[in-house]
PDB file of C-alpha atoms and ligand atoms in Angstrom:
ATOM      1  CA  GLY M   6       0.000   0.000   0.000  1.00 47.00           C
ATOM      2  CA  ALA M   7       0.923   3.664  -0.159  1.00 56.00           C
ATOM      3  CA  GLN M   8       3.483   4.829   2.322  1.00 58.00           C
ATOM      4  CA  VAL M   9       3.492   7.993   4.309  1.00 69.00           C
ATOM      5  CA  GLU M  10       6.447   9.413   6.144  1.00 86.00           C
ATOM      6  CA  TRP M  11       7.146   7.444   9.307  1.00 93.00           C
ATOM      7  CA  LYS M  12       6.748   9.354  12.533  1.00 95.00           C
ATOM      8  CA  ASP M  13       8.830   8.666  15.570  1.00 97.00           C
ATOM      9  CA  PHE M  14       6.815   7.816  18.626  1.00 97.00           C
ATOM     10  CA  THR M  15       6.920   5.839  21.838  1.00 98.00           C
ATOM     11  CA  LYS M  16       4.460   3.122  22.837  1.00 97.00           C
ATOM     12  CA  SER M  17       4.354   4.451  26.377  1.00 98.00           C
ATOM     13  CA  GLU M  18       2.585   7.644  25.261  1.00 98.00           C
ATOM     14  CA  VAL M  19      -0.802   8.538  23.826  1.00 98.00           C
ATOM     15  CA  TYR M  20      -0.842  11.123  21.030  1.00 98.00           C
ATOM     16  CA  MET M  21      -3.275  14.003  20.756  1.00 98.00           C
ATOM     17  CA  ALA M  22      -2.712  13.888  16.978  1.00 98.00           C
ATOM     18  CA  ASP M  23      -4.322  10.409  16.901  1.00 98.00           C
ATOM     19  CA  LEU M  24      -7.282  11.544  18.983  1.00 98.00           C
ATOM     20  CA  GLU M  25      -7.886  14.683  16.918  1.00 98.00           C
ATOM     21  CA  SER M  26      -7.439  12.820  13.624  1.00 97.00           C
ATOM     22  CA  GLY M  27      -9.959  10.265  14.896  1.00 98.00           C
ATOM     23  CA  LEU M  28     -12.486  12.958  15.764  1.00 98.00           C
ATOM     24  CA  HIS M  29     -11.937  14.546  12.368  1.00 97.00           C
ATOM     25  CA  TYR M  30     -12.558  11.203  10.659  1.00 97.00           C
ATOM     26  CA  LEU M  31     -15.601  10.468  12.785  1.00 98.00           C
ATOM     27  CA  LEU M  32     -17.237  13.854  12.247  1.00 97.00           C
ATOM     28  CA  ARG M  33     -16.248  14.553   8.644  1.00 96.00           C
ATOM     29  CA  VAL M  34     -16.036  11.125   7.039  1.00 96.00           C
ATOM     30  CA  GLU M  35     -17.906   8.451   8.982  1.00 97.00           C
ATOM     31  CA  LEU M  36     -20.913  10.587   9.856  1.00 97.00           C
ATOM     32  CA  ALA M  37     -21.144  11.887   6.278  1.00 96.00           C
ATOM     33  CA  THR M  38     -22.669   8.575   5.189  1.00 95.00           C
ATOM     34  CA  HIS M  39     -25.792   9.484   7.208  1.00 96.00           C
ATOM     35  CA  LYS M  40     -27.425  12.312   5.271  1.00 96.00           C
ATOM     36  CA  THR M  41     -29.865  13.185   8.041  1.00 97.00           C
ATOM     37  CA  LEU M  42     -29.908  12.255  11.689  1.00 96.00           C
ATOM     38  CA  GLU M  43     -33.207  11.597  13.388  1.00 95.00           C
ATOM     39  CA  GLY M  44     -34.835   9.489  16.068  1.00 95.00           C
ATOM     40  CA  GLU M  45     -32.560   6.964  17.745  1.00 95.00           C
ATOM     41  CA  GLU M  46     -29.552   7.913  15.582  1.00 96.00           C
ATOM     42  CA  LEU M  47     -29.840  11.549  16.605  1.00 96.00           C
ATOM     43  CA  LYS M  48     -30.077  10.577  20.276  1.00 95.00           C
ATOM     44  CA  ILE M  49     -26.999   8.353  19.983  1.00 97.00           C
ATOM     45  CA  PHE M  50     -25.026  11.094  18.249  1.00 97.00           C
ATOM     46  CA  LYS M  51     -26.096  13.648  20.877  1.00 96.00           C
ATOM     47  CA  ASP M  52     -24.948  11.361  23.686  1.00 97.00           C
ATOM     48  CA  PHE M  53     -21.657  10.810  21.917  1.00 98.00           C
ATOM     49  CA  VAL M  54     -21.085  14.550  21.560  1.00 98.00           C
ATOM     50  CA  THR M  55     -22.089  15.037  25.220  1.00 98.00           C
ATOM     51  CA  VAL M  56     -19.546  12.510  26.427  1.00 98.00           C
ATOM     52  CA  VAL M  57     -16.682  13.890  24.341  1.00 98.00           C
ATOM     53  CA  ALA M  58     -17.535  17.549  24.983  1.00 98.00           C
ATOM     54  CA  LYS M  59     -17.544  16.937  28.742  1.00 98.00           C
ATOM     55  CA  LEU M  60     -14.718  14.423  29.066  1.00 98.00           C
ATOM     56  CA  PHE M  61     -12.256  14.857  26.209  1.00 98.00           C
ATOM     57  CA  PRO M  62      -9.027  16.207  27.741  1.00 98.00           C
ATOM     58  CA  GLY M  63      -8.165  18.010  24.532  1.00 97.00           C
ATOM     59  CA  ARG M  64      -6.903  21.343  23.352  1.00 95.00           C
ATOM     60  CA  GLN M  65      -9.090  24.366  24.041  1.00 94.00           C
ATOM     61  CA  SER M  66      -9.919  24.955  20.387  1.00 93.00           C
ATOM     62  CA  VAL M  67     -11.220  21.409  19.961  1.00 95.00           C
ATOM     63  CA  VAL M  68     -13.071  21.203  23.282  1.00 96.00           C
ATOM     64  CA  LYS M  69     -14.731  24.574  22.502  1.00 94.00           C
ATOM     65  CA  LEU M  70     -15.827  23.245  19.134  1.00 94.00           C
ATOM     66  CA  LEU M  71     -17.325  20.130  20.754  1.00 96.00           C
ATOM     67  CA  GLU M  72     -19.068  22.242  23.406  1.00 96.00           C
ATOM     68  CA  THR M  73     -20.536  24.502  20.740  1.00 94.00           C
ATOM     69  CA  LEU M  74     -21.707  21.497  18.753  1.00 95.00           C
ATOM     70  CA  LEU M  75     -23.325  20.109  21.908  1.00 96.00           C
ATOM     71  CA  GLU M  76     -25.079  23.391  22.809  1.00 95.00           C
ATOM     72  CA  TRP M  77     -26.372  23.620  19.266  1.00 94.00           C
ATOM     73  CA  LEU M  78     -27.647  20.020  19.225  1.00 94.00           C
ATOM     74  CA  VAL M  79     -29.311  20.421  22.626  1.00 92.00           C
ATOM     75  CA  SER M  80     -30.953  23.746  21.822  1.00 92.00           C
ATOM     76  CA  LEU M  81     -32.293  22.758  18.413  1.00 86.00           C
ATOM     77  CA  PRO M  82     -35.993  22.031  18.497  1.00 81.00           C
ATOM     78  CA  LEU M  83     -35.579  19.903  15.366  1.00 82.00           C
ATOM     79  CA  GLU M  84     -36.312  16.197  15.279  1.00 89.00           C
ATOM     80  CA  LYS M  85     -34.243  15.845  12.150  1.00 94.00           C
ATOM     81  CA  ILE M  86     -30.812  17.305  11.541  1.00 95.00           C
ATOM     82  CA  PRO M  87     -29.221  17.374   8.116  1.00 95.00           C
ATOM     83  CA  TYR M  88     -25.617  16.167   8.258  1.00 96.00           C
ATOM     84  CA  ASP M  89     -24.539  19.220   6.246  1.00 96.00           C
ATOM     85  CA  ALA M  90     -25.548  21.486   9.127  1.00 94.00           C
ATOM     86  CA  ILE M  91     -23.313  19.511  11.485  1.00 95.00           C
ATOM     87  CA  LEU M  92     -20.507  19.672   8.948  1.00 95.00           C
ATOM     88  CA  ASP M  93     -20.892  23.452   8.634  1.00 92.00           C
ATOM     89  CA  LEU M  94     -20.473  23.793  12.359  1.00 92.00           C
ATOM     90  CA  VAL M  95     -17.526  21.406  12.516  1.00 93.00           C
ATOM     91  CA  ASN M  96     -15.890  23.270   9.656  1.00 92.00           C
ATOM     92  CA  ASN M  97     -16.497  26.456  11.573  1.00 80.00           C
ATOM     93  CA  LYS M  98     -18.272  28.226   8.758  1.00 66.00           C
ATOM     94  CA  MET M  99     -20.074  30.037  11.542  1.00 59.00           C
ATOM     95  CA  ARG M 100     -16.764  31.748  12.235  1.00 59.00           C
ATOM     96  CA  ILE M 101     -16.926  31.625  15.964  1.00 63.00           C
ATOM     97  CA  SER M 102     -13.434  32.506  16.985  1.00 68.00           C
ATOM     98  CA  GLY M 103     -11.207  29.973  18.644  1.00 81.00           C
ATOM     99  CA  LEU M 104     -13.004  26.840  17.512  1.00 85.00           C
ATOM    100  CA  TYR M 105     -11.056  24.521  15.331  1.00 88.00           C
ATOM    101  CA  LEU M 106     -10.632  20.881  14.436  1.00 92.00           C
ATOM    102  CA  SER M 107      -7.885  20.255  11.914  1.00 91.00           C
ATOM    103  CA  ASP M 108      -8.793  18.248   8.826  1.00 91.00           C
ATOM    104  CA  ARG M 109      -5.259  16.984   8.503  1.00 90.00           C
ATOM    105  CA  VAL M 110      -4.999  13.277   9.276  1.00 94.00           C
ATOM    106  CA  GLN M 111      -1.867  12.577  11.284  1.00 95.00           C
ATOM    107  CA  TRP M 112      -1.599   9.081  12.697  1.00 97.00           C
ATOM    108  CA  VAL M 113       1.259   8.760  15.161  1.00 98.00           C
ATOM    109  CA  GLY M 114       0.793   6.020  17.764  1.00 98.00           C
ATOM    110  CA  CYS M 115      -1.876   4.746  15.345  1.00 98.00           C
ATOM    111  CA  GLN M 116       0.191   4.909  12.139  1.00 97.00           C
ATOM    112  CA  GLY M 117       0.259   1.708  10.140  1.00 95.00           C
ATOM    113  CA  SER M 118       2.785   0.125   7.820  1.00 92.00           C
ATOM    114  CA  SER M 119       0.254   0.727   5.029  1.00 90.00           C
ATOM    115  CA  VAL M 120      -2.600   3.228   4.763  1.00 87.00           C
ATOM    116  CA  ALA M 121      -5.187   0.448   4.973  1.00 88.00           C
ATOM    117  CA  LEU M 122      -4.038  -0.635   8.427  1.00 92.00           C
ATOM    118  CA  ARG M 123      -4.560   0.859  11.893  1.00 95.00           C
ATOM    119  CA  GLY M 124      -5.462   4.571  11.810  1.00 97.00           C
ATOM    120  CA  TYR M 125      -9.094   5.284  12.615  1.00 97.00           C
ATOM    121  CA  PRO M 126     -10.121   2.097  14.506  1.00 97.00           C
ATOM    122  CA  CYS M 127      -6.959   2.394  16.596  1.00 98.00           C
ATOM    123  CA  SER M 128      -7.804   6.016  17.409  1.00 98.00           C
ATOM    124  CA  LEU M 129     -11.356   5.072  18.363  1.00 98.00           C
ATOM    125  CA  TRP M 130     -10.182   2.490  20.883  1.00 98.00           C
ATOM    126  CA  THR M 131      -7.708   5.033  22.232  1.00 98.00           C
ATOM    127  CA  LEU M 132     -10.383   7.721  22.500  1.00 98.00           C
ATOM    128  CA  PHE M 133     -12.729   5.479  24.470  1.00 98.00           C
ATOM    129  CA  HIS M 134      -9.978   4.297  26.819  1.00 98.00           C
ATOM    130  CA  VAL M 135      -9.145   7.970  27.448  1.00 98.00           C
ATOM    131  CA  LEU M 136     -12.827   8.773  28.058  1.00 98.00           C
ATOM    132  CA  THR M 137     -13.379   5.901  30.536  1.00 98.00           C
ATOM    133  CA  VAL M 138     -10.289   7.048  32.453  1.00 98.00           C
ATOM    134  CA  GLN M 139     -11.540  10.651  32.489  1.00 98.00           C
ATOM    135  CA  ALA M 140     -14.961   9.534  33.715  1.00 98.00           C
ATOM    136  CA  ALA M 141     -13.285   7.619  36.563  1.00 98.00           C
ATOM    137  CA  GLY M 142     -11.151  10.607  37.555  1.00 97.00           C
ATOM    138  CA  ARG M 143     -13.749  13.356  37.228  1.00 96.00           C
ATOM    139  CA  PRO M 144     -16.980  12.148  38.832  1.00 88.00           C
ATOM    140  CA  ASP M 145     -18.766  15.486  38.338  1.00 95.00           C
ATOM    141  CA  ALA M 146     -17.895  16.021  34.694  1.00 96.00           C
ATOM    142  CA  LEU M 147     -21.208  14.685  33.383  1.00 96.00           C
ATOM    143  CA  ALA M 148     -23.382  16.649  35.848  1.00 96.00           C
ATOM    144  CA  ASN M 149     -26.626  17.983  34.351  1.00 94.00           C
ATOM    145  CA  THR M 150     -26.297  16.024  31.127  1.00 94.00           C
ATOM    146  CA  GLY M 151     -28.712  13.223  31.929  1.00 92.00           C
ATOM    147  CA  LEU M 152     -25.742  10.833  31.909  1.00 94.00           C
ATOM    148  CA  GLU M 153     -24.471  11.595  35.431  1.00 91.00           C
ATOM    149  CA  GLU M 154     -24.471   8.897  38.076  1.00 87.00           C
ATOM    150  CA  ASP M 155     -24.276   6.171  35.476  1.00 94.00           C
ATOM    151  CA  PRO M 156     -20.934   4.341  35.720  1.00 96.00           C
ATOM    152  CA  LEU M 157     -21.753   2.904  32.313  1.00 97.00           C
ATOM    153  CA  ALA M 158     -22.310   6.264  30.588  1.00 97.00           C
ATOM    154  CA  VAL M 159     -19.146   6.151  28.472  1.00 98.00           C
ATOM    155  CA  LEU M 160     -19.382   2.451  27.618  1.00 98.00           C
ATOM    156  CA  GLN M 161     -23.051   2.606  26.671  1.00 98.00           C
ATOM    157  CA  THR M 162     -22.358   5.631  24.490  1.00 98.00           C
ATOM    158  CA  MET M 163     -19.470   3.805  22.851  1.00 98.00           C
ATOM    159  CA  ARG M 164     -21.591   0.688  22.383  1.00 98.00           C
ATOM    160  CA  ARG M 165     -24.375   2.601  20.671  1.00 98.00           C
ATOM    161  CA  TYR M 166     -22.012   4.690  18.562  1.00 98.00           C
ATOM    162  CA  ILE M 167     -20.123   1.604  17.369  1.00 97.00           C
ATOM    163  CA  GLY M 168     -23.365  -0.271  16.681  1.00 97.00           C
ATOM    164  CA  THR M 169     -24.925   2.561  14.688  1.00 97.00           C
ATOM    165  CA  PHE M 170     -22.210   4.564  12.982  1.00 97.00           C
ATOM    166  CA  PHE M 171     -18.934   2.615  12.986  1.00 97.00           C
ATOM    167  CA  GLY M 172     -18.140   1.739   9.375  1.00 94.00           C
ATOM    168  CA  CYS M 173     -17.124  -1.809  10.319  1.00 94.00           C
ATOM    169  CA  GLN M 174     -20.495  -3.467  10.938  1.00 94.00           C
ATOM    170  CA  GLU M 175     -18.914  -6.791  11.793  1.00 94.00           C
ATOM    171  CA  CYS M 176     -17.035  -5.001  14.604  1.00 96.00           C
ATOM    172  CA  GLY M 177     -20.270  -3.497  15.840  1.00 96.00           C
ATOM    173  CA  LYS M 178     -21.882  -6.931  15.975  1.00 97.00           C
ATOM    174  CA  HIS M 179     -18.977  -8.424  17.908  1.00 97.00           C
ATOM    175  CA  PHE M 180     -18.884  -5.537  20.329  1.00 98.00           C
ATOM    176  CA  GLU M 181     -22.626  -5.787  20.932  1.00 98.00           C
ATOM    177  CA  GLU M 182     -22.248  -9.486  21.753  1.00 98.00           C
ATOM    178  CA  MET M 183     -19.568  -8.713  24.327  1.00 98.00           C
ATOM    179  CA  ALA M 184     -21.678  -5.946  25.826  1.00 98.00           C
ATOM    180  CA  LEU M 185     -24.772  -8.142  26.077  1.00 98.00           C
ATOM    181  CA  GLU M 186     -22.732 -10.808  27.787  1.00 97.00           C
ATOM    182  CA  SER M 187     -21.121  -8.822  30.590  1.00 97.00           C
ATOM    183  CA  LEU M 188     -21.712  -5.066  30.574  1.00 97.00           C
ATOM    184  CA  ASN M 189     -24.391  -5.378  33.251  1.00 97.00           C
ATOM    185  CA  GLN M 190     -21.727  -6.614  35.678  1.00 97.00           C
ATOM    186  CA  VAL M 191     -19.997  -3.231  35.589  1.00 98.00           C
ATOM    187  CA  LYS M 192     -20.928  -1.327  38.747  1.00 97.00           C
ATOM    188  CA  SER M 193     -18.363   1.455  39.026  1.00 97.00           C
ATOM    189  CA  VAL M 194     -16.367   3.839  36.844  1.00 98.00           C
ATOM    190  CA  ASP M 195     -13.185   1.908  37.734  1.00 98.00           C
ATOM    191  CA  GLU M 196     -14.779  -1.347  36.621  1.00 98.00           C
ATOM    192  CA  ALA M 197     -15.748   0.397  33.383  1.00 98.00           C
ATOM    193  CA  VAL M 198     -12.075   1.217  32.711  1.00 98.00           C
ATOM    194  CA  LEU M 199     -11.132  -2.420  33.317  1.00 98.00           C
ATOM    195  CA  TRP M 200     -14.052  -3.820  31.308  1.00 98.00           C
ATOM    196  CA  LEU M 201     -12.979  -1.945  28.183  1.00 98.00           C
ATOM    197  CA  TRP M 202      -9.373  -3.098  28.650  1.00 98.00           C
ATOM    198  CA  ARG M 203     -10.465  -6.725  29.074  1.00 98.00           C
ATOM    199  CA  LYS M 204     -12.744  -6.645  26.033  1.00 98.00           C
ATOM    200  CA  HIS M 205     -10.089  -4.930  23.918  1.00 98.00           C
ATOM    201  CA  ASN M 206      -7.709  -7.794  24.783  1.00 98.00           C
ATOM    202  CA  GLN M 207     -10.420 -10.272  23.841  1.00 97.00           C
ATOM    203  CA  VAL M 208     -10.663  -8.576  20.432  1.00 97.00           C
ATOM    204  CA  ASN M 209      -6.847  -8.587  20.091  1.00 97.00           C
ATOM    205  CA  ALA M 210      -6.758 -12.306  20.824  1.00 97.00           C
ATOM    206  CA  ARG M 211      -9.476 -13.001  18.269  1.00 96.00           C
ATOM    207  CA  LEU M 212      -7.770 -10.915  15.575  1.00 96.00           C
ATOM    208  CA  ALA M 213      -4.206 -12.153  16.112  1.00 94.00           C
ATOM    209  CA  GLY M 214      -2.916 -13.399  12.777  1.00 93.00           C
ATOM    210  CA  SER M 215      -5.942 -12.097  10.843  1.00 93.00           C
ATOM    211  CA  MET M 216      -6.019  -9.797   7.800  1.00 89.00           C
ATOM    212  CA  SER M 217      -6.530  -6.709   9.889  1.00 89.00           C
ATOM    213  CA  GLU M 218      -3.308  -7.253  11.811  1.00 95.00           C
ATOM    214  CA  ASP M 219      -0.470  -4.932  10.895  1.00 96.00           C
ATOM    215  CA  PRO M 220       2.656  -7.125  10.777  1.00 94.00           C
ATOM    216  CA  MET M 221       4.561  -4.267  12.369  1.00 94.00           C
ATOM    217  CA  PHE M 222       2.040  -4.154  15.228  1.00 96.00           C
ATOM    218  CA  PRO M 223       1.195  -7.731  16.117  1.00 95.00           C
ATOM    219  CA  LYS M 224      -1.900  -8.162  18.272  1.00 95.00           C
ATOM    220  CA  THR M 225      -0.865  -9.076  21.768  1.00 94.00           C
ATOM    221  CA  LEU M 226      -2.263  -9.057  25.232  1.00 95.00           C
ATOM    222  CA  TRP M 227      -1.709  -5.513  26.350  1.00 98.00           C
ATOM    223  CA  PRO M 228      -0.002  -3.910  28.284  1.00 98.00           C
ATOM    224  CA  THR M 229       3.059  -6.018  27.500  1.00 97.00           C
ATOM    225  CA  PRO M 230       5.505  -6.651  30.370  1.00 97.00           C
ATOM    226  CA  ASP M 231       7.900  -3.974  29.077  1.00 97.00           C
ATOM    227  CA  LEU M 232       5.132  -1.350  29.433  1.00 98.00           C
ATOM    228  CA  CYS M 233       3.855  -2.582  32.791  1.00 98.00           C
ATOM    229  CA  PRO M 234       5.924  -5.237  34.569  1.00 98.00           C
ATOM    230  CA  SER M 235       3.780  -5.153  37.710  1.00 98.00           C
ATOM    231  CA  CYS M 236       0.624  -5.878  35.684  1.00 98.00           C
ATOM    232  CA  HIS M 237       1.876  -9.413  35.109  1.00 98.00           C
ATOM    233  CA  GLU M 238       2.124 -12.210  37.627  1.00 97.00           C
ATOM    234  CA  GLU M 239       2.570 -15.906  37.633  1.00 95.00           C
ATOM    235  CA  GLN M 240       0.472 -18.309  39.672  1.00 94.00           C
ATOM    236  CA  GLU M 241       1.402 -21.963  39.598  1.00 95.00           C
ATOM    237  CA  GLY M 242       3.231 -21.464  36.349  1.00 94.00           C
ATOM    238  CA  LEU M 243       0.330 -19.652  34.677  1.00 95.00           C
ATOM    239  CA  HIS M 244       0.164 -16.036  33.623  1.00 95.00           C
ATOM    240  CA  VAL M 245      -2.337 -13.929  35.548  1.00 97.00           C
ATOM    241  CA  TRP M 246      -3.082 -10.232  35.451  1.00 98.00           C
ATOM    242  CA  ASN M 247      -2.710  -8.133  38.551  1.00 98.00           C
ATOM    243  CA  GLU M 248      -5.853  -6.117  37.835  1.00 98.00           C
ATOM    244  CA  GLN M 249      -5.211  -3.614  40.571  1.00 98.00           C
ATOM    245  CA  MET M 250      -1.924  -2.707  38.887  1.00 98.00           C
ATOM    246  CA  VAL M 251      -3.572  -2.782  35.456  1.00 98.00           C
ATOM    247  CA  LEU M 252      -6.072  -0.186  36.653  1.00 98.00           C
ATOM    248  CA  VAL M 253      -3.290   2.027  37.988  1.00 98.00           C
ATOM    249  CA  PHE M 254      -1.440   1.627  34.689  1.00 99.00           C
ATOM    250  CA  LEU M 255      -4.512   2.405  32.527  1.00 99.00           C
ATOM    251  CA  LYS M 256      -5.226   5.559  34.516  1.00 98.00           C
ATOM    252  CA  GLN M 257      -1.657   6.704  34.020  1.00 98.00           C
ATOM    253  CA  HIS M 258      -1.303   5.634  30.375  1.00 98.00           C
ATOM    254  CA  PHE M 259      -4.613   7.090  29.180  1.00 99.00           C
ATOM    255  CA  GLY M 260      -4.530  10.004  31.622  1.00 98.00           C
ATOM    256  CA  ALA M 261      -4.428  13.607  30.409  1.00 98.00           C
ATOM    257  CA  LEU M 262      -0.806  14.053  31.498  1.00 98.00           C
ATOM    258  CA  ASN M 263       0.361  11.208  29.266  1.00 98.00           C
ATOM    259  CA  ILE M 264      -1.163  12.638  26.085  1.00 98.00           C
ATOM    260  CA  SER M 265       1.607  14.078  23.980  1.00 98.00           C
ATOM    261  CA  PRO M 266       0.912  17.182  21.846  1.00 97.00           C
ATOM    262  CA  ARG M 267       3.655  16.123  19.429  1.00 97.00           C
ATOM    263  CA  TYR M 268       2.723  16.379  15.718  1.00 96.00           C
ATOM    264  CA  THR M 269      -0.383  18.471  16.344  1.00 94.00           C
ATOM    265  CA  SER M 270      -0.281  21.556  14.172  1.00 78.00           C
TER     266      SER M 270
HETATM  267  P1  FAD W 316      -5.855  -1.536  18.308  1.00 96.87           P
HETATM  268  O1  FAD W 316      -6.438  -2.819  18.756  1.00 96.87           O
HETATM  269  O2  FAD W 316      -6.675  -0.643  17.498  1.00 96.87           O
HETATM  270  O3  FAD W 316      -5.360  -0.779  19.619  1.00 96.87           O
HETATM  271  C1  FAD W 316      -4.913   0.571  19.571  1.00 96.87           C
HETATM  272  C2  FAD W 316      -3.915   0.796  20.680  1.00 96.87           C
HETATM  273  O4  FAD W 316      -4.527   0.597  21.947  1.00 96.87           O
HETATM  274  C3  FAD W 316      -2.755  -0.192  20.674  1.00 96.87           C
HETATM  275  O5  FAD W 316      -1.738   0.256  19.810  1.00 96.87           O
HETATM  276  C4  FAD W 316      -2.308  -0.178  22.129  1.00 96.87           C
HETATM  277  O6  FAD W 316      -1.497   0.952  22.379  1.00 96.87           O
HETATM  278  C5  FAD W 316      -3.611   0.001  22.866  1.00 96.87           C
HETATM  279  N1  FAD W 316      -4.192  -1.262  23.332  1.00 96.87           N
HETATM  280  C6  FAD W 316      -4.102  -2.497  22.804  1.00 96.87           C
HETATM  281  N2  FAD W 316      -4.790  -3.379  23.540  1.00 96.87           N
HETATM  282  C7  FAD W 316      -5.351  -2.693  24.554  1.00 96.87           C
HETATM  283  C8  FAD W 316      -6.163  -3.048  25.659  1.00 96.87           C
HETATM  284  N3  FAD W 316      -6.539  -4.307  25.875  1.00 96.87           N
HETATM  285  N4  FAD W 316      -6.557  -2.075  26.506  1.00 96.87           N
HETATM  286  C9  FAD W 316      -6.159  -0.800  26.334  1.00 96.87           C
HETATM  287  N5  FAD W 316      -5.390  -0.397  25.302  1.00 96.87           N
HETATM  288  C10 FAD W 316      -4.974  -1.338  24.425  1.00 96.87           C
HETATM  289  N6  FAD W 316     -11.442  -5.498  13.596  1.00 96.87           N
HETATM  290  C11 FAD W 316     -11.798  -6.691  13.062  1.00 96.87           C
HETATM  291  O7  FAD W 316     -11.159  -7.132  12.102  1.00 96.87           O
HETATM  292  N7  FAD W 316     -12.855  -7.407  13.594  1.00 96.87           N
HETATM  293  C12 FAD W 316     -13.574  -6.957  14.653  1.00 96.87           C
HETATM  294  O8  FAD W 316     -14.522  -7.607  15.095  1.00 96.87           O
HETATM  295  C13 FAD W 316     -13.234  -5.699  15.226  1.00 96.87           C
HETATM  296  N8  FAD W 316     -13.945  -5.182  16.257  1.00 96.87           N
HETATM  297  C14 FAD W 316     -13.650  -3.925  16.708  1.00 96.87           C
HETATM  298  C15 FAD W 316     -14.453  -3.353  17.693  1.00 96.87           C
HETATM  299  C16 FAD W 316     -14.224  -2.064  18.126  1.00 96.87           C
HETATM  300  C17 FAD W 316     -15.095  -1.477  19.180  1.00 96.87           C
HETATM  301  C18 FAD W 316     -13.174  -1.293  17.542  1.00 96.87           C
HETATM  302  C19 FAD W 316     -12.931   0.126  17.960  1.00 96.87           C
HETATM  303  C20 FAD W 316     -12.366  -1.859  16.575  1.00 96.87           C
HETATM  304  C21 FAD W 316     -12.596  -3.164  16.147  1.00 96.87           C
HETATM  305  N9  FAD W 316     -11.816  -3.752  15.152  1.00 96.87           N
HETATM  306  C22 FAD W 316     -12.138  -4.979  14.649  1.00 96.87           C
HETATM  307  C23 FAD W 316     -10.570  -3.105  14.723  1.00 96.87           C
HETATM  308  C24 FAD W 316      -9.385  -3.682  15.514  1.00 96.87           C
HETATM  309  O9  FAD W 316      -9.748  -3.915  16.876  1.00 96.87           O
HETATM  310  C25 FAD W 316      -8.191  -2.729  15.542  1.00 96.87           C
HETATM  311  O10 FAD W 316      -8.603  -1.458  15.983  1.00 96.87           O
HETATM  312  C26 FAD W 316      -7.508  -2.578  14.208  1.00 96.87           C
HETATM  313  O11 FAD W 316      -7.201  -3.845  13.677  1.00 96.87           O
HETATM  314  C27 FAD W 316      -6.191  -1.775  14.372  1.00 96.87           C
HETATM  315  O12 FAD W 316      -5.366  -2.467  15.282  1.00 96.87           O
HETATM  316  P2  FAD W 316      -4.145  -1.812  16.029  1.00 96.87           P
HETATM  317  O13 FAD W 316      -2.937  -2.661  15.847  1.00 96.87           O
HETATM  318  O14 FAD W 316      -3.975  -0.414  15.616  1.00 96.87           O
HETATM  319  O15 FAD W 316      -4.487  -1.844  17.592  1.00 96.87           O
END
C-alpha cells in the first residue's frame, strides 16, 4: 500500500494527533454517510457529543468546538438534523473565533505500515480508553447532562455509537455481543475502565494473525511486560493479570498528562 512518512513515537505515550485525527474522521467522514440524523440515531449522536464535549481532555480549540456542537444540538428544536448542518459547524463556517478541528490526518501512535491498516479504529479504541479514564477521575464532569451517576455512561455511548455509525459493521456486531454478555456486571467507573481493557484484549486475541493485523504491530495481550511489569504475575506457572496494577497503569497511560501534543499543528 501507499506509504506515508514514518513518525517517531513511543508506545508508552498517547498522542493528541491520533485523537484529533480520529475525531476529524468520525465527524467529517464516517458521519457523512448518514445524510440526516433523526430518532434513535440523533439521540446516539447527541450522547456521543455530550460525552466527548464533557470528558475529552483536549486542546481548548477542539473542546470549545465540541461544546458549541453540543449546545447547538441540545438547543435545536428539530427532530431531524441534516448532516450538512453539522458539517458546517464542525468546519467552523459560523466563524466563531477559537473553535477549530484540523482536517489533517496525522496518525502517530496509530500509524500503520500501510494506509489500509490501523489509523481510525486504533484512534477510536484510544479515544474510548481515554474517556473511561476521564470519567473515573472526574466524577462530576457529566453533571446535568442526563448521563451523570451512570458508571456505564461512556461504555453505553461507545456501544451505541459503534453499533450505529462505525463503518465496520462486523465489529459493531462483535462488540454488541460482548456488551450483552457482561456489561451489566460493571458497577463502578473503575470497573468500566477495566471492562474496556479486558474486552479490547479479547478482540486482540481473536484478531491475532488475521487480515486486519499490521505485521509491524502484532496483536498481543496488552499492556506487555515492558510497558507494565507489575501488571503481570505468575500463579502456579500460569500467567495472571494483577488487575489492581492494570487499573493504575490504565489511569496513568490514558490520563491527560500522558497525552503528547507532538505532531499536532
Ligand atoms: P488496536 O487494537 O486498534 O489498539 C490501539 C492501541 O490501543 C494499541 O496500539 C495499544 O497501544 C492500545 N491497546 C491495545 N490493547 C489494549 C487493551 N486491551 N486495553 C487498552 N489499550 C490497548 N477489527 C476486526 O477485524 N474485527 C472486529 O470484530 C473488530 N472489532 C472492533 C471493535 C471495536 C469497538 C473497535 C474500535 C475496533 C474493532 N476492530 C475490529 C478493529 C481492531 O480492533 C483494531 O482497531 C484494528 O485492527 C487496528 O489495530 P491496532 O494494531 O492499531 O491496535
